[in-house]
mmCIF file with all atom_site columns, C-alpha atoms in Angstrom:
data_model
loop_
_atom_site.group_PDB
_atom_site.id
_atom_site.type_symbol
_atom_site.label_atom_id
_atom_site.label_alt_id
_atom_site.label_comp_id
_atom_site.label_asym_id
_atom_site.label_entity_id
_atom_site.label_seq_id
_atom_site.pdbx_PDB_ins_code
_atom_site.Cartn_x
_atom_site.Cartn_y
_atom_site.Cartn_z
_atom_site.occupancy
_atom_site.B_iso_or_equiv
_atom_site.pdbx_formal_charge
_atom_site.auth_seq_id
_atom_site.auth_comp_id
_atom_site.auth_asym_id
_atom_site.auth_atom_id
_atom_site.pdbx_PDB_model_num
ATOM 1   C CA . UNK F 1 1   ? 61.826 -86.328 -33.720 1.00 59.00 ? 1   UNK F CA 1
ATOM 2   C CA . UNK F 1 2   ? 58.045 -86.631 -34.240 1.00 67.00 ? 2   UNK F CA 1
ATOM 3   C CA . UNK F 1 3   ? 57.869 -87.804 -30.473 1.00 69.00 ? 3   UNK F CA 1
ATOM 4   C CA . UNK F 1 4   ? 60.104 -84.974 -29.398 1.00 69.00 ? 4   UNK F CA 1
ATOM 5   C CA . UNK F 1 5   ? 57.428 -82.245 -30.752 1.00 63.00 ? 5   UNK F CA 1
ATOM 6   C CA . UNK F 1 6   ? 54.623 -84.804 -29.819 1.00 69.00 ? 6   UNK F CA 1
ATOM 7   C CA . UNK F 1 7   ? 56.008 -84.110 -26.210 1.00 71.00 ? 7   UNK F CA 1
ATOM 8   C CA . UNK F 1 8   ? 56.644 -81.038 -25.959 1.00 72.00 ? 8   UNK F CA 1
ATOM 9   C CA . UNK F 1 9   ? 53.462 -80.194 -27.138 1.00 67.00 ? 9   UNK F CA 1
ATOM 10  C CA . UNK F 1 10  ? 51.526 -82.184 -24.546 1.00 71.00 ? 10  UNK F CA 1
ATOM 11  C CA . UNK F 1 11  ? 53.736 -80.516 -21.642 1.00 69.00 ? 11  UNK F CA 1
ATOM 12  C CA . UNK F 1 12  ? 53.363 -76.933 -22.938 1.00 73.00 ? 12  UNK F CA 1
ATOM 13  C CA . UNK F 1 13  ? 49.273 -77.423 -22.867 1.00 75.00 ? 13  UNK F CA 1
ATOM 14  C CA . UNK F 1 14  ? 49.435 -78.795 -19.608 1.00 67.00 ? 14  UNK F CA 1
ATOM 15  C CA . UNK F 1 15  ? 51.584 -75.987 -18.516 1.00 67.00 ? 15  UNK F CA 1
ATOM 16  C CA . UNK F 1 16  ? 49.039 -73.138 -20.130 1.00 65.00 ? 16  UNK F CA 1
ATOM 17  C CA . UNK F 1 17  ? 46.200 -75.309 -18.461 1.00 62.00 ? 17  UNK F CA 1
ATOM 18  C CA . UNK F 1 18  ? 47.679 -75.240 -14.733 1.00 73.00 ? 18  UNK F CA 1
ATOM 19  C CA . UNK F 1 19  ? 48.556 -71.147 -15.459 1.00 63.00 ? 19  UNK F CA 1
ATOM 20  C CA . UNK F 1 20  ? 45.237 -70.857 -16.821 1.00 62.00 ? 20  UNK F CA 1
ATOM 21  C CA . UNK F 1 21  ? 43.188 -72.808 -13.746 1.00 64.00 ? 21  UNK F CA 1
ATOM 22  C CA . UNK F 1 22  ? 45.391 -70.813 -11.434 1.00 61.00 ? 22  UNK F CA 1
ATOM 23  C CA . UNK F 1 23  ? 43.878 -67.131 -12.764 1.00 57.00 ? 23  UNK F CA 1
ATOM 24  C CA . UNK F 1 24  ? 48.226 -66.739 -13.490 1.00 49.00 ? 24  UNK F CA 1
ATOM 25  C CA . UNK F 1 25  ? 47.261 -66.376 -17.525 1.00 45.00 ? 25  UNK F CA 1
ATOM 26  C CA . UNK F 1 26  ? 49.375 -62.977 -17.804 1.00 46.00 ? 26  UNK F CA 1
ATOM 27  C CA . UNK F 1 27  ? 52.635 -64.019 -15.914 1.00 45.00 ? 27  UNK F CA 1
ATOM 28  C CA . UNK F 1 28  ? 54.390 -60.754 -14.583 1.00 44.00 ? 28  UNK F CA 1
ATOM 29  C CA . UNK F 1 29  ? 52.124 -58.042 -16.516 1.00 43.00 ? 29  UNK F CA 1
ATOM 30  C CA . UNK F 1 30  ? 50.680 -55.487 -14.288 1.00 44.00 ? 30  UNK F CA 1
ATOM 31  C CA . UNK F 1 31  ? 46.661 -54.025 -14.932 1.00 43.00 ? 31  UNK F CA 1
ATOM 32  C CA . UNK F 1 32  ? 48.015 -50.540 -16.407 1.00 44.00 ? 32  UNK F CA 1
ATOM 33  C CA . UNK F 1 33  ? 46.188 -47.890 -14.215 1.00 40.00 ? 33  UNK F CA 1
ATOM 34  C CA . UNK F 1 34  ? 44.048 -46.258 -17.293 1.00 40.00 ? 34  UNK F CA 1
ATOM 35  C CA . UNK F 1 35  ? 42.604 -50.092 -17.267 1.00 42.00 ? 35  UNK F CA 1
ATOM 36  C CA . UNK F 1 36  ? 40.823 -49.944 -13.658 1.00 43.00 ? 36  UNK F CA 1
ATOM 37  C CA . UNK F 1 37  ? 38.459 -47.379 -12.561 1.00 44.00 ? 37  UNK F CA 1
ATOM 38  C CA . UNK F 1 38  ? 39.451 -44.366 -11.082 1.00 47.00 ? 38  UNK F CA 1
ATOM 39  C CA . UNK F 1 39  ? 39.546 -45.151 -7.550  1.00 51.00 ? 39  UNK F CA 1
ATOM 40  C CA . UNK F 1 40  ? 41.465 -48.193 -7.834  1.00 60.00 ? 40  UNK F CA 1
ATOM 41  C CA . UNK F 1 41  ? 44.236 -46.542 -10.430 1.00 62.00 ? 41  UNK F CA 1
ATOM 42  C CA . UNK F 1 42  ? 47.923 -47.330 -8.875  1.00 73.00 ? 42  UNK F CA 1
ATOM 43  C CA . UNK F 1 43  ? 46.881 -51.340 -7.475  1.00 80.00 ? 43  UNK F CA 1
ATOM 44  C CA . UNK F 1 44  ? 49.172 -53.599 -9.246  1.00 74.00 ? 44  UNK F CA 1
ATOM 45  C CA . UNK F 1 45  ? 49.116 -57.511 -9.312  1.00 73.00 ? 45  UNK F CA 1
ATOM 46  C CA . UNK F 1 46  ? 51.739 -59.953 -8.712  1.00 68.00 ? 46  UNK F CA 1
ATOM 47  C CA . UNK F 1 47  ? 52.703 -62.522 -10.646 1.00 62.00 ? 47  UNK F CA 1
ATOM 48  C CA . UNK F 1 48  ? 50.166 -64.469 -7.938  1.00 67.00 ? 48  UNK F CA 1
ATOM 49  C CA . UNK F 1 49  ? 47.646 -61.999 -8.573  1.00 76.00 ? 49  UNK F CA 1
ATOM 50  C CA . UNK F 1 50  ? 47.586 -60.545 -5.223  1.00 87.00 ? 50  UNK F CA 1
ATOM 51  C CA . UNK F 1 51  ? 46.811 -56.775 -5.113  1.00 88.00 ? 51  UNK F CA 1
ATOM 52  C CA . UNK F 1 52  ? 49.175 -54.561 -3.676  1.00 91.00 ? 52  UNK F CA 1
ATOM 53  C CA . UNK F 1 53  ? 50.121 -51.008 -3.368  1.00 93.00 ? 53  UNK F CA 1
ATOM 54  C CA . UNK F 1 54  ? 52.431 -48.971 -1.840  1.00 94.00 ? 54  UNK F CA 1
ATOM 55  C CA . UNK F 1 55  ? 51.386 -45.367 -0.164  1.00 93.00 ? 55  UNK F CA 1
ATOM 56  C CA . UNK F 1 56  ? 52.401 -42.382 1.824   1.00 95.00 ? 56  UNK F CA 1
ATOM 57  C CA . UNK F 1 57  ? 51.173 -43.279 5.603   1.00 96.00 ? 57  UNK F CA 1
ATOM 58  C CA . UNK F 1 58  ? 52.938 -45.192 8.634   1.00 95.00 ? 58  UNK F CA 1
ATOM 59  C CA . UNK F 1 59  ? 52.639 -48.789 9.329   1.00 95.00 ? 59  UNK F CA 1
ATOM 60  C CA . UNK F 1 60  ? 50.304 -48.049 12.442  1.00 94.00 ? 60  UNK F CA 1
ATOM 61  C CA . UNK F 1 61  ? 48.202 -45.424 10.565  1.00 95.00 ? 61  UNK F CA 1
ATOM 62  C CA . UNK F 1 62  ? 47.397 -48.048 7.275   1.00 96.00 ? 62  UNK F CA 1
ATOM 63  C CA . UNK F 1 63  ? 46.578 -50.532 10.097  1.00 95.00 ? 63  UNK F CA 1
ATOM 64  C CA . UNK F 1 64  ? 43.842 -48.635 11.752  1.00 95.00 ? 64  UNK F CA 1
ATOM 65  C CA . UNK F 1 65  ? 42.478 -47.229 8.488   1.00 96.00 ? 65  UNK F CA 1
ATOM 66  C CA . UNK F 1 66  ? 42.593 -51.102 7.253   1.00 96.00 ? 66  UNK F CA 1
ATOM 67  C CA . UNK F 1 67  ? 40.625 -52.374 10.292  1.00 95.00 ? 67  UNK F CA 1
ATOM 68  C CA . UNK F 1 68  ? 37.766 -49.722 9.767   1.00 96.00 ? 68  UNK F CA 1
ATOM 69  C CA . UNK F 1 69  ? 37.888 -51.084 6.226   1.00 96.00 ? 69  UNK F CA 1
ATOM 70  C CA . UNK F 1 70  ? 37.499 -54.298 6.852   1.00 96.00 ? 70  UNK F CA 1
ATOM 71  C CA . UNK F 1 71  ? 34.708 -53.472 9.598   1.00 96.00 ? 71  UNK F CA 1
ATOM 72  C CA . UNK F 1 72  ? 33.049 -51.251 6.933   1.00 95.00 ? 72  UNK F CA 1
ATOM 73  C CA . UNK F 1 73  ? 32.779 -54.178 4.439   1.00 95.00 ? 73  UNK F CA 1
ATOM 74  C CA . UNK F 1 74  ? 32.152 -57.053 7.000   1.00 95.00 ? 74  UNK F CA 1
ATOM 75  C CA . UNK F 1 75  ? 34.986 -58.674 6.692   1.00 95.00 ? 75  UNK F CA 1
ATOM 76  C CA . UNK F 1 76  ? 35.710 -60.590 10.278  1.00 95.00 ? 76  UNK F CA 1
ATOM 77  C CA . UNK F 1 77  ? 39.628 -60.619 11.237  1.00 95.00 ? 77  UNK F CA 1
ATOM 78  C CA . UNK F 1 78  ? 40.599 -64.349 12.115  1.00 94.00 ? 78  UNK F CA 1
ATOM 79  C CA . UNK F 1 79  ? 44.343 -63.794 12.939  1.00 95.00 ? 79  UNK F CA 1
ATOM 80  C CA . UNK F 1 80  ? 46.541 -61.015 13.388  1.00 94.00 ? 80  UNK F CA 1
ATOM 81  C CA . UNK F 1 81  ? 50.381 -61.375 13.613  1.00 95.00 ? 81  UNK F CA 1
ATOM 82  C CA . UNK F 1 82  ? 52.893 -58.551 14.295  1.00 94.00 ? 82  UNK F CA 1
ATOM 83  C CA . UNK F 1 83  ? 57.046 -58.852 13.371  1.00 93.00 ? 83  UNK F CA 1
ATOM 84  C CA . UNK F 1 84  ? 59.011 -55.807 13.576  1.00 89.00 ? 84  UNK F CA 1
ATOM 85  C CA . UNK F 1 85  ? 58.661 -54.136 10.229  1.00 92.00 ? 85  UNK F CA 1
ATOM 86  C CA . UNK F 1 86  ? 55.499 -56.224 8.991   1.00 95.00 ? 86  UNK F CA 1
ATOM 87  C CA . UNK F 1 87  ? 52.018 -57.043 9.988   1.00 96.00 ? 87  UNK F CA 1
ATOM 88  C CA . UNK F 1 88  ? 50.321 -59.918 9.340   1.00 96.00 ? 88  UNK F CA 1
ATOM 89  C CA . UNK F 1 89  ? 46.150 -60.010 8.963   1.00 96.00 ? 89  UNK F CA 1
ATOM 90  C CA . UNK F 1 90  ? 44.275 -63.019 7.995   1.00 96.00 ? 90  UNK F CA 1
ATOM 91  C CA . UNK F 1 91  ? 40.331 -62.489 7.698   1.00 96.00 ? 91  UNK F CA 1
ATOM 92  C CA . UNK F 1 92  ? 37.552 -64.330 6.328   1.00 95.00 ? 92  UNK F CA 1
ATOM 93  C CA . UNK F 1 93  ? 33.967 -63.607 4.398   1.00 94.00 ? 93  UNK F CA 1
ATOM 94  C CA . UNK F 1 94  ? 31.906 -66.620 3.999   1.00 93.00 ? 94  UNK F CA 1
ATOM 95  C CA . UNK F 1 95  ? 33.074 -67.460 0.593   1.00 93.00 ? 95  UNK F CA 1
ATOM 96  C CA . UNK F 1 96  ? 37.046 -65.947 0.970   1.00 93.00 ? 96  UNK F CA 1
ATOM 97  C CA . UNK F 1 97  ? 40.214 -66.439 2.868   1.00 95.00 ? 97  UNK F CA 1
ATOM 98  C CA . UNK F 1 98  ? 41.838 -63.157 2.752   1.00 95.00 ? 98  UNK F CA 1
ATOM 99  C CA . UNK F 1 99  ? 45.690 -62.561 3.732   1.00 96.00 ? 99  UNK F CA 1
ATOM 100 C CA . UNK F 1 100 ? 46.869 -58.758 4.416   1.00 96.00 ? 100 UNK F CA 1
ATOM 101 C CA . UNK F 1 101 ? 50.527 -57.963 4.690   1.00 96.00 ? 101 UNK F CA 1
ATOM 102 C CA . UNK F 1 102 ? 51.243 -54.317 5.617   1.00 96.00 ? 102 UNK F CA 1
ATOM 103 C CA . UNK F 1 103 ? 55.285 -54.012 5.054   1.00 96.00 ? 103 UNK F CA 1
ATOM 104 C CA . UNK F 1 104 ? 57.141 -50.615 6.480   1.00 96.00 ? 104 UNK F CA 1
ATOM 105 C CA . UNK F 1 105 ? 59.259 -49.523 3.394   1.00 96.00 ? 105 UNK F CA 1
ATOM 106 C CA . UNK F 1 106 ? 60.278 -45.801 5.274   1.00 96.00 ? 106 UNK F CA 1
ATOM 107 C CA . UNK F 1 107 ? 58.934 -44.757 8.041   1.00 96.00 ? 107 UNK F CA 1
ATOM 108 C CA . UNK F 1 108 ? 56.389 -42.897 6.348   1.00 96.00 ? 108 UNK F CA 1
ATOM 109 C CA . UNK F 1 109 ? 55.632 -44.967 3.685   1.00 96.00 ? 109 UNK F CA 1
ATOM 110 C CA . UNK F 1 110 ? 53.523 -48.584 3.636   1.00 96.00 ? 110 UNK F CA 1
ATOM 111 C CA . UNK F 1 111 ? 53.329 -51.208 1.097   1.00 96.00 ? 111 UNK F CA 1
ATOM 112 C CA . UNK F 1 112 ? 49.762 -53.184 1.512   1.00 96.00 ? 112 UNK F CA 1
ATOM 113 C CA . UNK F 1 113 ? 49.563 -56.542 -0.287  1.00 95.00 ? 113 UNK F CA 1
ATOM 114 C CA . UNK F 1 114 ? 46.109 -58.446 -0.212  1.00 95.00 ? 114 UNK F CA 1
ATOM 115 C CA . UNK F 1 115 ? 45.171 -61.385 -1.809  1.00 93.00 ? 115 UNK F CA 1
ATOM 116 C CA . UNK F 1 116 ? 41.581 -62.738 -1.299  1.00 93.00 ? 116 UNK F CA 1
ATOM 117 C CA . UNK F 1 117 ? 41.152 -67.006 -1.904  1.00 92.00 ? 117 UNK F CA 1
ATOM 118 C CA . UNK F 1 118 ? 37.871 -68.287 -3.322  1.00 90.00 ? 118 UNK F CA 1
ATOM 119 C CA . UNK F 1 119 ? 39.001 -72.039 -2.825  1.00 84.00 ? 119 UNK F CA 1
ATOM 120 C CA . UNK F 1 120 ? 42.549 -73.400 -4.171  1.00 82.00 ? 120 UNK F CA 1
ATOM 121 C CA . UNK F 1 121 ? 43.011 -71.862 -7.534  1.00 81.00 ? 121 UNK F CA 1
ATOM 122 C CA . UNK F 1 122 ? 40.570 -69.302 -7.794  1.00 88.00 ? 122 UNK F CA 1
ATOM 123 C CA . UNK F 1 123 ? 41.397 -65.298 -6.433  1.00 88.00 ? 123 UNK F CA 1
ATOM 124 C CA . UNK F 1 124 ? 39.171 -62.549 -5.948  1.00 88.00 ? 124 UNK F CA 1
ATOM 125 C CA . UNK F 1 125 ? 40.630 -59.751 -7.431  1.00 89.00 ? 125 UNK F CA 1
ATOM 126 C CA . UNK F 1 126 ? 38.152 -57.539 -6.707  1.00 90.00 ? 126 UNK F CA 1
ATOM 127 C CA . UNK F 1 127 ? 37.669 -57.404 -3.566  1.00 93.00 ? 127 UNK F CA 1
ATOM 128 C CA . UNK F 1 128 ? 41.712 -57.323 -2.776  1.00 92.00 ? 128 UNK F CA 1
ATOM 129 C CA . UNK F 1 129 ? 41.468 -53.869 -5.118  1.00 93.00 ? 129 UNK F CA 1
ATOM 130 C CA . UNK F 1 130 ? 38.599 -52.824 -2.744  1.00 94.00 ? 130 UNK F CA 1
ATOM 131 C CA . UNK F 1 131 ? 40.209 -53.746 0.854   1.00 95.00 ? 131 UNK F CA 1
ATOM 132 C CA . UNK F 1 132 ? 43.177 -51.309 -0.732  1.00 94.00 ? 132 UNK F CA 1
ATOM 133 C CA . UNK F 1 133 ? 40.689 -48.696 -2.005  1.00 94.00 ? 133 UNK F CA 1
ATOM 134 C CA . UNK F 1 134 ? 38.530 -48.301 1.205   1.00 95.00 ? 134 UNK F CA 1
ATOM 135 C CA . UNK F 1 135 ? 41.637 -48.355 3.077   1.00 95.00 ? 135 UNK F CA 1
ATOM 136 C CA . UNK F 1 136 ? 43.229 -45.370 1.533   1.00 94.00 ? 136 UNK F CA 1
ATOM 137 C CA . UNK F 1 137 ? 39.985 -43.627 1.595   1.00 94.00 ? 137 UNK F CA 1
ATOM 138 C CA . UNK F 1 138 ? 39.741 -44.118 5.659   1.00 94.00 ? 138 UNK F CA 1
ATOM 139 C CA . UNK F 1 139 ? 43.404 -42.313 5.261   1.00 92.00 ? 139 UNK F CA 1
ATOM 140 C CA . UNK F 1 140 ? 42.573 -39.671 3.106   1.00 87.00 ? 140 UNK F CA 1
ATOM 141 C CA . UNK F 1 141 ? 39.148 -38.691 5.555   1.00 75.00 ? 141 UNK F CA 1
ATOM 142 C CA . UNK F 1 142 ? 42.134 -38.723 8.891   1.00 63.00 ? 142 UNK F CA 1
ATOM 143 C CA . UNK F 1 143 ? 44.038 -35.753 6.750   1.00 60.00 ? 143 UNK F CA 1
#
C-alpha cells in the first residue's frame, strides 16, 4: 500500500511538471474578459493556450485585415495554405513560429485562432492576443 501512494505520488508530480513546462497549468479555464485589457476583452485560450476569437467579418475580409496586421507588426508570412472553408498562415519573427487558422463558421462570421511558439514548450501569449487585436482594429477602420 505504501508503494501504491509512493507511486502515485511520483506520477502525479511528473504530470503537474510536464503541464507546468508546457505553460498548460490551468487546463480548460478561459482568461475571463474583465482579466485582459480592454482591447483584448473577448480572446479566449485553449486548452493549448492558443488565442482565438470568433467575429462578425467574412473569411476574405479577416484575411486582408490579418495581412496588414501582420505587415504592421513585422511579422514575415512563411506559408500560406487555402482549403475550402479554412485558411492556413504560418509566419515567423526572429524569436517565434506563429500558426494562424482563419475558420468560416457563417458566411459572415470568422473564427481566428493564433498560437505564437517560442521554442517547444514555451507560447507567446501575447503576441497571439495582439495579431487578433490589430486584426480587428484593421476591420473596424474598413467600416
Amino acid at each position: 500500500m505504501e508503494n501504491s501512494v509512493r507511486n502515485f505520488f511520483k506520477l502525479s508530480t511528473l504530470l503537474c511538471l510536464i503541464l507546468w513546462l508546457s505553460g498548460c497549468a490551468a487546463i480548460g479555464l478561459t482568461v475571463p474578459a474583465a482579466a485582459v485589457s480592454g482591447s483584448a476583452a473577448g480572446v479566449n485560450y485553449s486548452v493549448t493556450n492558443n488565442a482565438y476569437k470568433t467575429i462578425s467579418y467574412p473569411v476574405a475580409d479577416v484575411e486582408t485585415a490579418l495581412n496588414k496586421a501582420l505587415k504592421k507588426m513585422d511579422i514575415r508570412e512563411t506559408k500560406f495554405t487555402r482549403e475550402e472553408d479554412k485558411v492556413s498562415i504560418s509566419a515567423a519573427t526572429d524569436t517565434l513560429d506563429i500558426s494562424i487558422d482563419l475558420e468560416k463558421v457563417t458566411p459572415t462570421v470568422t473564427k481566428i485562432e493564433v498560437s505564437a511558439k517560442k521554442g517547444v514548450f514555451l507560447k507567446d501569449k501575447s503576441t497571439a492576443t495582439e495579431i487578433i487585436v490589430q486584426t480587428e482594429k484593421n476591420l473596424q477602420v474598413k467600416k
